[in-house]
CSV table of C-alpha atoms in Angstrom, one decimal:
chain,number,residue,atom,x,y,z
A,264,MET,CA,-190.2,59.2,41.6
A,265,ARG,CA,-191.3,59.9,38.0
A,266,GLN,CA,-187.7,59.1,36.9
A,267,GLU,CA,-187.9,55.7,38.7
A,268,LEU,CA,-191.3,54.9,37.2
A,269,MET,CA,-189.9,55.5,33.7
A,270,SER,CA,-188.1,52.2,34.0
A,271,LEU,CA,-191.5,50.5,33.7
A,272,PRO,CA,-193.7,49.9,30.7
A,273,LYS,CA,-196.0,53.0,30.2
A,274,GLY,CA,-199.2,51.3,31.2
A,275,LEU,CA,-197.7,49.7,34.2
A,276,ALA,CA,-196.0,52.9,35.3
A,277,GLU,CA,-199.4,54.7,35.2
A,278,ASP,CA,-201.1,52.0,37.3
A,279,VAL,CA,-198.3,52.2,39.9
A,280,ALA,CA,-198.4,56.0,39.9
A,281,ARG,CA,-202.1,56.0,40.6
A,282,ASN,CA,-201.7,53.8,43.6
A,283,LEU,CA,-198.8,55.8,44.9
A,284,VAL,CA,-200.9,59.0,44.6
A,285,MET,CA,-203.7,57.3,46.6
A,286,VAL,CA,-201.1,56.3,49.3
A,287,ALA,CA,-200.0,59.9,49.6
A,288,ASP,CA,-203.6,61.2,49.7
A,289,LEU,CA,-204.9,58.8,52.3
A,290,LEU,CA,-201.8,58.3,54.6
A,291,ASP,CA,-202.9,60.8,57.2
A,292,GLU,CA,-206.7,60.4,57.1
A,293,ASP,CA,-207.0,56.7,56.4
A,294,PRO,CA,-203.8,54.8,57.0
A,295,GLU,CA,-205.3,51.4,56.6
A,296,GLN,CA,-206.7,52.3,53.1
A,297,ALA,CA,-203.3,53.8,52.2
A,298,TYR,CA,-201.6,50.6,53.2
A,299,ALA,CA,-203.9,48.6,51.0
A,300,TYR,CA,-203.0,50.8,48.0
A,301,SER,CA,-199.3,50.5,48.8
A,302,ARG,CA,-199.6,46.7,48.7
A,303,ILE,CA,-201.1,46.9,45.2
A,304,ALA,CA,-198.2,49.2,44.1
A,305,LEU,CA,-195.7,46.8,45.7
A,306,ARG,CA,-197.2,43.8,43.9
A,307,LEU,CA,-196.9,45.7,40.6
A,308,ALA,CA,-193.4,47.1,41.0
A,309,SER,CA,-191.4,45.8,43.9
A,310,ARG,CA,-188.1,46.6,42.3
A,311,VAL,CA,-188.8,50.4,42.3
A,312,ALA,CA,-187.3,52.2,45.3
A,313,ALA,CA,-190.0,54.8,45.5
A,314,VAL,CA,-192.6,52.0,45.8
A,315,ARG,CA,-190.7,50.3,48.6
A,316,GLU,CA,-190.4,53.6,50.4
A,317,ALA,CA,-194.1,54.3,50.0
A,318,ALA,CA,-194.9,50.8,51.3
A,319,GLY,CA,-192.7,51.4,54.2
A,320,PHE,CA,-194.4,54.7,55.2
A,321,ALA,CA,-197.9,53.0,54.8
A,322,ALA,CA,-196.8,50.1,57.1
A,323,TYR,CA,-195.3,52.6,59.5
A,324,ALA,CA,-198.5,54.6,59.7
A,325,THR,CA,-200.4,51.4,60.6
A,326,GLN,CA,-197.8,50.4,63.2
A,327,LYS,CA,-196.6,47.5,61.3
A,328,TYR,CA,-193.0,48.4,62.3
A,329,SER,CA,-191.3,45.2,61.3
A,330,GLU,CA,-192.7,45.3,57.8
A,331,ALA,CA,-192.0,49.0,57.6
A,332,LEU,CA,-188.4,48.5,58.5
A,333,ALA,CA,-187.9,45.8,55.9
A,334,GLU,CA,-189.3,48.1,53.2
A,335,PHE,CA,-187.1,51.0,54.3
A,336,ARG,CA,-184.1,48.8,54.3
A,337,ALA,CA,-184.9,47.6,50.8
A,338,ALA,CA,-185.4,51.2,49.5
A,339,ARG,CA,-182.1,52.2,51.1
A,340,ARG,CA,-180.2,49.3,49.4
A,341,MET,CA,-181.6,50.5,46.1
A,342,THR,CA,-180.8,54.1,46.4
A,343,GLY,CA,-177.8,54.2,48.8
A,344,GLY,CA,-179.3,57.2,50.6
A,345,VAL,CA,-179.5,57.9,54.3
A,346,GLU,CA,-182.7,59.9,54.4
A,347,LEU,CA,-184.7,57.0,55.9
A,348,TRP,CA,-182.2,56.5,58.7
A,349,PRO,CA,-184.3,58.3,61.4
A,350,VAL,CA,-187.6,56.5,60.6
A,351,MET,CA,-185.7,53.2,60.5
A,352,ALA,CA,-184.5,53.9,64.0
A,353,ASP,CA,-188.0,54.7,65.1
A,354,CYS,CA,-189.2,51.4,63.7
A,355,GLU,CA,-186.7,49.8,66.1
A,356,ARG,CA,-188.4,51.7,68.9
A,357,GLY,CA,-191.8,50.6,67.7
A,358,MET,CA,-190.6,47.0,67.8
A,359,GLY,CA,-189.6,47.4,71.4
A,360,ARG,CA,-185.8,47.8,70.8
A,361,PRO,CA,-184.9,51.3,71.9
A,362,GLU,CA,-181.3,50.3,72.5
A,363,ARG,CA,-180.9,49.6,68.7
A,364,ALA,CA,-182.4,53.0,68.0
A,365,MET,CA,-179.8,54.5,70.3
A,366,ALA,CA,-177.1,52.6,68.5
A,367,MET,CA,-178.3,53.9,65.2
A,368,ALA,CA,-178.2,57.5,66.6
A,369,GLY,CA,-174.4,57.1,67.0
A,370,GLU,CA,-173.7,55.7,63.5
A,371,PRO,CA,-171.8,57.7,60.8
A,372,GLU,CA,-175.0,57.9,58.7
A,373,VAL,CA,-176.4,60.5,61.0
A,374,GLN,CA,-173.6,63.0,60.0
A,375,LYS,CA,-174.7,62.6,56.4
A,376,LEU,CA,-178.3,63.7,57.1
A,377,ASP,CA,-179.4,67.2,56.4
A,378,LYS,CA,-180.5,69.5,59.2
A,379,ALA,CA,-184.1,68.3,59.2
A,380,GLY,CA,-182.9,64.7,59.3
A,381,GLN,CA,-180.6,65.3,62.2
A,382,VAL,CA,-183.4,66.9,64.2
A,383,GLU,CA,-185.6,63.9,63.4
A,384,MET,CA,-182.8,61.6,64.6
A,385,ARG,CA,-182.5,63.6,67.8
A,386,LEU,CA,-186.3,63.3,68.4
A,387,VAL,CA,-186.0,59.5,67.9
A,388,ALA,CA,-183.0,59.2,70.2
A,389,ALA,CA,-184.9,61.2,72.9
A,390,GLY,CA,-187.8,58.9,72.5
A,391,ALA,CA,-185.6,55.9,72.9
A,392,ARG,CA,-184.1,57.4,76.1
A,393,ARG,CA,-187.6,57.7,77.5
A,394,ASP,CA,-188.5,54.2,76.5
A,395,MET,CA,-185.5,53.0,78.6
A,396,GLY,CA,-186.6,55.1,81.5
A,397,GLN,CA,-183.8,57.7,81.1
A,398,LEU,CA,-185.9,60.8,81.3
A,399,ASP,CA,-183.2,63.2,82.3
A,400,ALA,CA,-181.0,61.9,79.4
A,401,ALA,CA,-184.0,62.4,77.0
A,402,ILE,CA,-184.2,66.1,78.1
A,403,VAL,CA,-180.5,66.6,77.6
A,404,THR,CA,-180.7,64.9,74.2
A,405,LEU,CA,-183.3,67.5,73.0
A,406,GLN,CA,-181.2,70.5,74.3
A,407,SER,CA,-179.5,71.6,71.1
A,408,PRO,CA,-178.8,74.8,69.0
A,409,GLU,CA,-182.0,73.9,67.0
A,410,LEU,CA,-184.1,74.0,70.1
A,411,ALA,CA,-182.6,77.3,71.3
A,412,SER,CA,-182.9,79.0,67.9
A,413,THR,CA,-185.7,81.6,67.4
A,414,ALA,CA,-185.9,80.7,63.7
A,415,ILE,CA,-189.0,78.8,62.7
A,416,HIS,CA,-188.5,75.7,60.6
A,417,PRO,CA,-190.9,72.8,59.6
A,418,TRP,CA,-189.6,70.8,62.5
A,419,THR,CA,-189.4,73.5,65.1
A,420,ALA,CA,-192.9,72.9,66.6
A,421,ARG,CA,-192.3,69.2,67.0
A,422,LEU,CA,-188.9,69.7,68.6
A,423,ARG,CA,-190.3,72.2,71.1
A,424,TYR,CA,-193.3,70.0,71.8
A,425,ALA,CA,-191.1,67.0,72.5
A,426,TYR,CA,-189.0,69.0,74.9
A,427,ALA,CA,-192.1,70.4,76.7
A,428,ASP,CA,-193.5,66.9,77.0
A,429,ALA,CA,-190.3,65.5,78.5
A,430,LEU,CA,-190.1,68.4,81.0
A,431,LEU,CA,-193.7,67.7,82.1
A,432,ALA,CA,-192.9,64.0,82.5
A,433,ALA,CA,-190.0,65.0,84.7
A,434,GLY,CA,-192.4,67.1,86.9
A,435,ARG,CA,-191.0,70.5,85.7
A,436,GLU,CA,-194.4,71.9,85.0
A,437,ALA,CA,-193.5,75.6,84.8
A,438,GLU,CA,-190.8,75.0,82.2
A,439,ALA,CA,-193.1,72.6,80.3
A,440,ARG,CA,-195.8,75.3,80.1
A,441,GLU,CA,-193.3,77.7,78.7
A,442,TRP,CA,-192.2,75.3,76.0
A,443,PHE,CA,-195.7,74.2,75.1
A,444,ALA,CA,-196.4,77.9,74.5
A,445,LYS,CA,-193.3,78.2,72.3
A,446,ALA,CA,-194.4,75.1,70.4
A,447,LEU,CA,-197.8,76.6,69.8
A,448,GLU,CA,-196.3,79.8,68.6
A,449,SER,CA,-194.3,78.0,65.9
A,450,ASP,CA,-197.0,75.5,65.0
A,451,LYS,CA,-198.7,77.2,62.1
A,452,ASP,CA,-200.0,73.9,60.5
A,453,GLY,CA,-201.5,72.4,63.7
A,454,ALA,CA,-199.0,69.5,63.7
A,455,THR,CA,-199.2,69.2,67.5
A,456,ASP,CA,-201.9,69.5,70.2
A,457,ALA,CA,-199.8,72.1,72.1
A,458,SER,CA,-202.9,74.3,72.6
A,459,ASP,CA,-204.8,71.4,74.3
A,460,ARG,CA,-201.8,70.7,76.5
A,461,LEU,CA,-201.5,74.3,77.6
A,462,ALA,CA,-205.2,74.3,78.4
A,463,GLU,CA,-204.8,71.2,80.6
A,464,LEU,CA,-201.9,72.8,82.5
A,465,ASP,CA,-204.1,75.9,83.0
A,466,GLY,CA,-207.0,73.8,84.3
A,467,VAL,CA,-209.3,74.8,81.4
A,468,GLU,CA,-211.9,72.2,80.5
A,469,PHE,CA,-213.4,72.1,77.0
A,470,VAL,CA,-217.1,71.3,76.5
A,471,ASP,CA,-218.0,69.7,73.2
A,472,ALA,CA,-221.1,71.5,72.0
A,473,ILE,CA,-221.8,68.8,69.5
A,474,ASP,CA,-221.8,66.1,72.2
A,475,ASP,CA,-224.1,68.3,74.3
A,476,GLU,CA,-226.5,68.7,71.5
A,477,MET,CA,-226.5,64.9,70.9
A,478,ASP,CA,-227.1,64.3,74.6
A,479,ASP,CA,-230.0,66.7,74.5
A,480,GLU,CA,-231.5,64.9,71.5
A,481,VAL,CA,-231.1,61.6,73.3
A,482,GLU,CA,-232.9,63.0,76.3
A,483,VAL,CA,-235.7,64.4,74.2
A,484,GLU,CA,-236.0,61.0,72.4
A,485,ALA,CA,-236.0,59.2,75.7
A,486,ALA,CA,-238.7,61.6,77.1
A,487,SER,CA,-240.7,61.1,74.0
A,488,ASP,CA,-240.5,57.3,74.3
A,489,VAL,CA,-241.6,57.5,77.9
A,490,ALA,CA,-244.5,59.7,77.0
A,491,SER,CA,-245.5,57.4,74.2
A,492,ASP,CA,-245.3,54.4,76.6
A,493,VAL,CA,-247.5,56.3,79.1
A,494,ALA,CA,-250.0,57.2,76.5
A,495,SER,CA,-250.2,53.7,75.3
A,496,ASP,CA,-250.7,52.4,78.8
A,497,VAL,CA,-253.4,54.9,79.4
A,498,ALA,CA,-255.2,54.1,76.1
A,499,SER,CA,-255.0,50.4,77.0
A,500,ASP,CA,-256.5,51.1,80.5
A,501,VAL,CA,-259.3,53.2,79.0
A,502,ALA,CA,-260.1,50.5,76.4
A,503,SER,CA,-260.2,47.9,79.2
A,504,ASP,CA,-262.5,50.1,81.3
A,505,VAL,CA,-264.8,50.6,78.3
A,506,ASP,CA,-264.9,46.8,77.7
A,507,GLU,CA,-265.8,46.2,81.3
A,508,MET,CA,-268.6,48.9,81.1
A,509,ASP,CA,-270.0,47.3,78.0
A,510,GLU,CA,-270.0,43.9,79.7
A,511,ASP,CA,-271.8,45.4,82.7
A,512,ASP,CA,-274.4,47.0,80.4
A,513,GLU,CA,-274.9,43.7,78.6
A,514,ASP,CA,-275.5,42.0,81.9
A,515,GLU,CA,-278.0,44.7,83.0
A,516,ASP,CA,-279.9,44.3,79.7
A,517,ASP,CA,-280.0,40.5,80.1
A,518,ASP,CA,-281.4,41.0,83.6
A,519,GLU,CA,-284.1,43.3,82.3
A,520,VAL,CA,-285.0,40.8,79.7
A,521,LEU,CA,-285.4,38.1,82.3
A,522,ASP,CA,-287.5,40.4,84.4
A,523,ASP,CA,-289.8,41.2,81.5
A,524,ARG,CA,-290.2,37.5,80.8
A,525,ASP,CA,-291.1,36.8,84.4
């Protein structure tokens, strides 16, 4: 990326770099804001492949799949690489065209991918099968040497999780539980919610202590409001009674005065 930015004037390159850094920092936590920064970078340097790629991932993260696909295609034309092929196929899925994703899974570009890219393509193809209602085919698609391997790679947890999820969708609960456990075992970075899925299968319900505390606070505030309203009503009634008593006393005094005059 640094090499590509060197083709720009220094000041412009620095501005573009700052925006790309913000895209990377915000992509997971605030995709919409990351997308906004990517649009700035794109406006500044649309002829830089790294900028088009970053814009593609920002659009992808905000589910703007058509826009993401256009950016990925542009980046690929500039570099001639195949690394973006799986995510391009997933954009086709996002646009409701799983059959195109399946067609891309059979293209020669897949053979040029590294191992991580091939696994990613397998995940996309399995997702496309599920989109088309071909659940058994999706399960078979995920059955691979990479799935059977005991070695742990950055993509292992996601592959095992996808397989477990497909098994569960097919009603094979016992097998699904086994593979969710394997996914959890390999998920050192918390990339999946395998632990939650296991808990659901085991019938474990989690209680959010923070929500409970907030509920208690709401109940206390509600009780306080009720007490305040009651106290206000009582005070109002007392004041009314006092006024009535004062009026009665004044009437009695007036009667006494009249009696004296008589």
